[in-house]
mmCIF file of C-alpha atoms in Angstrom:
data_model
loop_
_atom_site.group_PDB
_atom_site.id
_atom_site.type_symbol
_atom_site.label_atom_id
_atom_site.label_comp_id
_atom_site.label_asym_id
_atom_site.label_seq_id
_atom_site.Cartn_x
_atom_site.Cartn_y
_atom_site.Cartn_z
ATOM 1 C CA ASN J 170 239.665 -48.079 341.995
ATOM 2 C CA ARG J 171 239.899 -44.500 343.189
ATOM 3 C CA GLN J 172 241.273 -45.373 346.353
ATOM 4 C CA TYR J 173 243.810 -47.647 345.062
ATOM 5 C CA PHE J 174 245.246 -45.249 342.357
ATOM 6 C CA GLU J 175 245.490 -42.612 344.777
ATOM 7 C CA ALA J 176 247.488 -45.046 347.116
ATOM 8 C CA VAL J 177 249.819 -45.910 344.053
ATOM 9 C CA ALA J 178 249.987 -41.970 342.527
ATOM 10 C CA SER J 179 251.209 -41.023 345.930
ATOM 11 C CA THR J 180 253.085 -44.137 346.751
ATOM 12 C CA CYS J 181 255.241 -43.765 343.312
ATOM 13 C CA GLY J 182 254.933 -40.336 343.009
ATOM 14 C CA PHE J 183 253.518 -40.403 340.013
ATOM 15 C CA GLU J 184 252.652 -37.132 338.393
ATOM 16 C CA GLU J 185 249.661 -36.352 335.716
ATOM 17 C CA ASN J 186 250.938 -38.071 332.602
ATOM 18 C CA GLU J 187 252.925 -40.588 333.804
ATOM 19 C CA CYS J 188 250.792 -43.573 334.666
ATOM 20 C CA PHE J 189 248.159 -44.343 332.580
ATOM 21 C CA VAL J 190 245.481 -47.335 333.290
ATOM 22 C CA ALA J 191 243.271 -49.514 331.065
ATOM 23 C CA VAL J 192 239.903 -50.533 334.041
ATOM 24 C CA PHE J 193 238.405 -53.514 332.077
ATOM 25 C CA GLU J 194 234.431 -53.622 333.489
ATOM 26 C CA PRO J 195 233.504 -56.878 334.324
ATOM 27 C CA GLN J 196 232.276 -59.666 331.844
ATOM 28 C CA GLY J 197 229.200 -61.528 331.823
ATOM 29 C CA MET J 198 229.204 -65.366 330.571
ATOM 30 C CA LEU J 199 226.571 -64.670 327.816
ATOM 31 C CA ASP J 200 228.030 -61.212 327.140
ATOM 32 C CA HIS J 201 231.146 -61.659 324.428
ATOM 33 C CA THR J 202 232.675 -58.106 324.400
ATOM 34 C CA SER J 203 234.813 -56.472 326.343
ATOM 35 C CA GLU J 204 234.393 -52.978 327.585
ATOM 36 C CA TRP J 205 237.357 -50.650 328.844
ATOM 37 C CA HIS J 206 238.209 -47.680 329.993
ATOM 38 C CA LEU J 207 241.666 -46.252 329.891
ATOM 39 C CA VAL J 208 242.552 -43.164 332.639
ATOM 40 C CA ASP J 209 245.378 -41.268 333.873
ATOM 41 C CA ILE J 210 246.285 -43.081 337.622
ATOM 42 C CA THR J 211 246.025 -39.358 338.819
ATOM 43 C CA LYS J 212 242.961 -38.609 337.646
ATOM 44 C CA PRO J 213 241.135 -42.153 337.755
ATOM 45 C CA ASP J 214 237.333 -39.852 337.491
ATOM 46 C CA HIS J 215 238.960 -39.008 333.886
ATOM 47 C CA LYS J 216 237.919 -41.081 330.893
ATOM 48 C CA ILE J 217 240.783 -40.600 328.751
ATOM 49 C CA TYR J 218 239.190 -43.394 326.164
ATOM 50 C CA HIS J 219 236.307 -45.205 326.768
ATOM 51 C CA GLY J 220 235.821 -48.570 324.251
ATOM 52 C CA LYS J 221 234.656 -52.085 323.448
ATOM 53 C CA CYS J 222 235.223 -54.867 321.339
ATOM 54 C CA PRO J 223 234.565 -58.571 320.886
ATOM 55 C CA TYR J 224 236.698 -60.454 323.367
ATOM 56 C CA LYS J 225 238.088 -62.654 320.314
ATOM 57 C CA ASP J 226 239.538 -59.622 318.514
ATOM 58 C CA LEU J 227 241.512 -59.633 322.697
ATOM 59 C CA GLU J 228 242.649 -63.231 322.568
ATOM 60 C CA GLY J 229 245.472 -63.449 320.755
ATOM 61 C CA ILE J 230 247.285 -60.267 321.987
ATOM 62 C CA GLN J 231 249.201 -59.688 325.012
ATOM 63 C CA PRO J 232 248.706 -56.467 327.110
ATOM 64 C CA CYS J 233 251.558 -54.695 325.690
ATOM 65 C CA ASP J 234 250.342 -55.300 322.246
ATOM 66 C CA MET J 235 247.558 -52.826 322.480
ATOM 67 C CA SER J 236 248.348 -50.306 320.346
ATOM 68 C CA ILE J 237 246.741 -46.671 320.716
ATOM 69 C CA LYS J 238 245.677 -47.294 316.977
ATOM 70 C CA MET J 239 243.448 -50.238 318.607
ATOM 71 C CA PHE J 240 242.018 -48.420 321.340
ATOM 72 C CA ASP J 241 241.234 -45.470 318.268
ATOM 73 C CA ASP J 242 239.506 -47.947 316.316
ATOM 74 C CA TYR J 243 237.556 -49.377 319.208
ATOM 75 C CA SER J 244 236.999 -46.259 320.579
ATOM 76 C CA ILE J 245 233.188 -45.375 322.068
ATOM 77 C CA ALA J 246 234.269 -41.972 323.170
ATOM 78 C CA ARG J 247 237.211 -40.019 322.973
ATOM 79 C CA THR J 248 237.833 -36.530 325.180
ATOM 80 C CA LYS J 249 241.518 -35.904 323.869
ATOM 81 C CA ASP J 250 242.113 -34.649 320.407
ATOM 82 C CA LYS J 251 243.357 -37.464 318.350
ATOM 83 C CA SER J 252 246.651 -35.592 317.298
ATOM 84 C CA GLN J 253 247.877 -36.082 321.154
#
């Protein structure tokens, strides 16, 4: 993903804190849990959020419906202050 994110950031001229991407880990057939991490496209190796939740909780929403509160509720590790 790193090379792809670097190419997108360079092509689009994104600077830090302008574009964020939720990256979902591969999901097995038997494990019905989705795991993800959120990165700034200019720093793809630095995870801002890392979370996981049951897939059934994601089935009924569209990507734009996922809120910061959902990231907070399902966060495993957060590297930024919650007030930001």
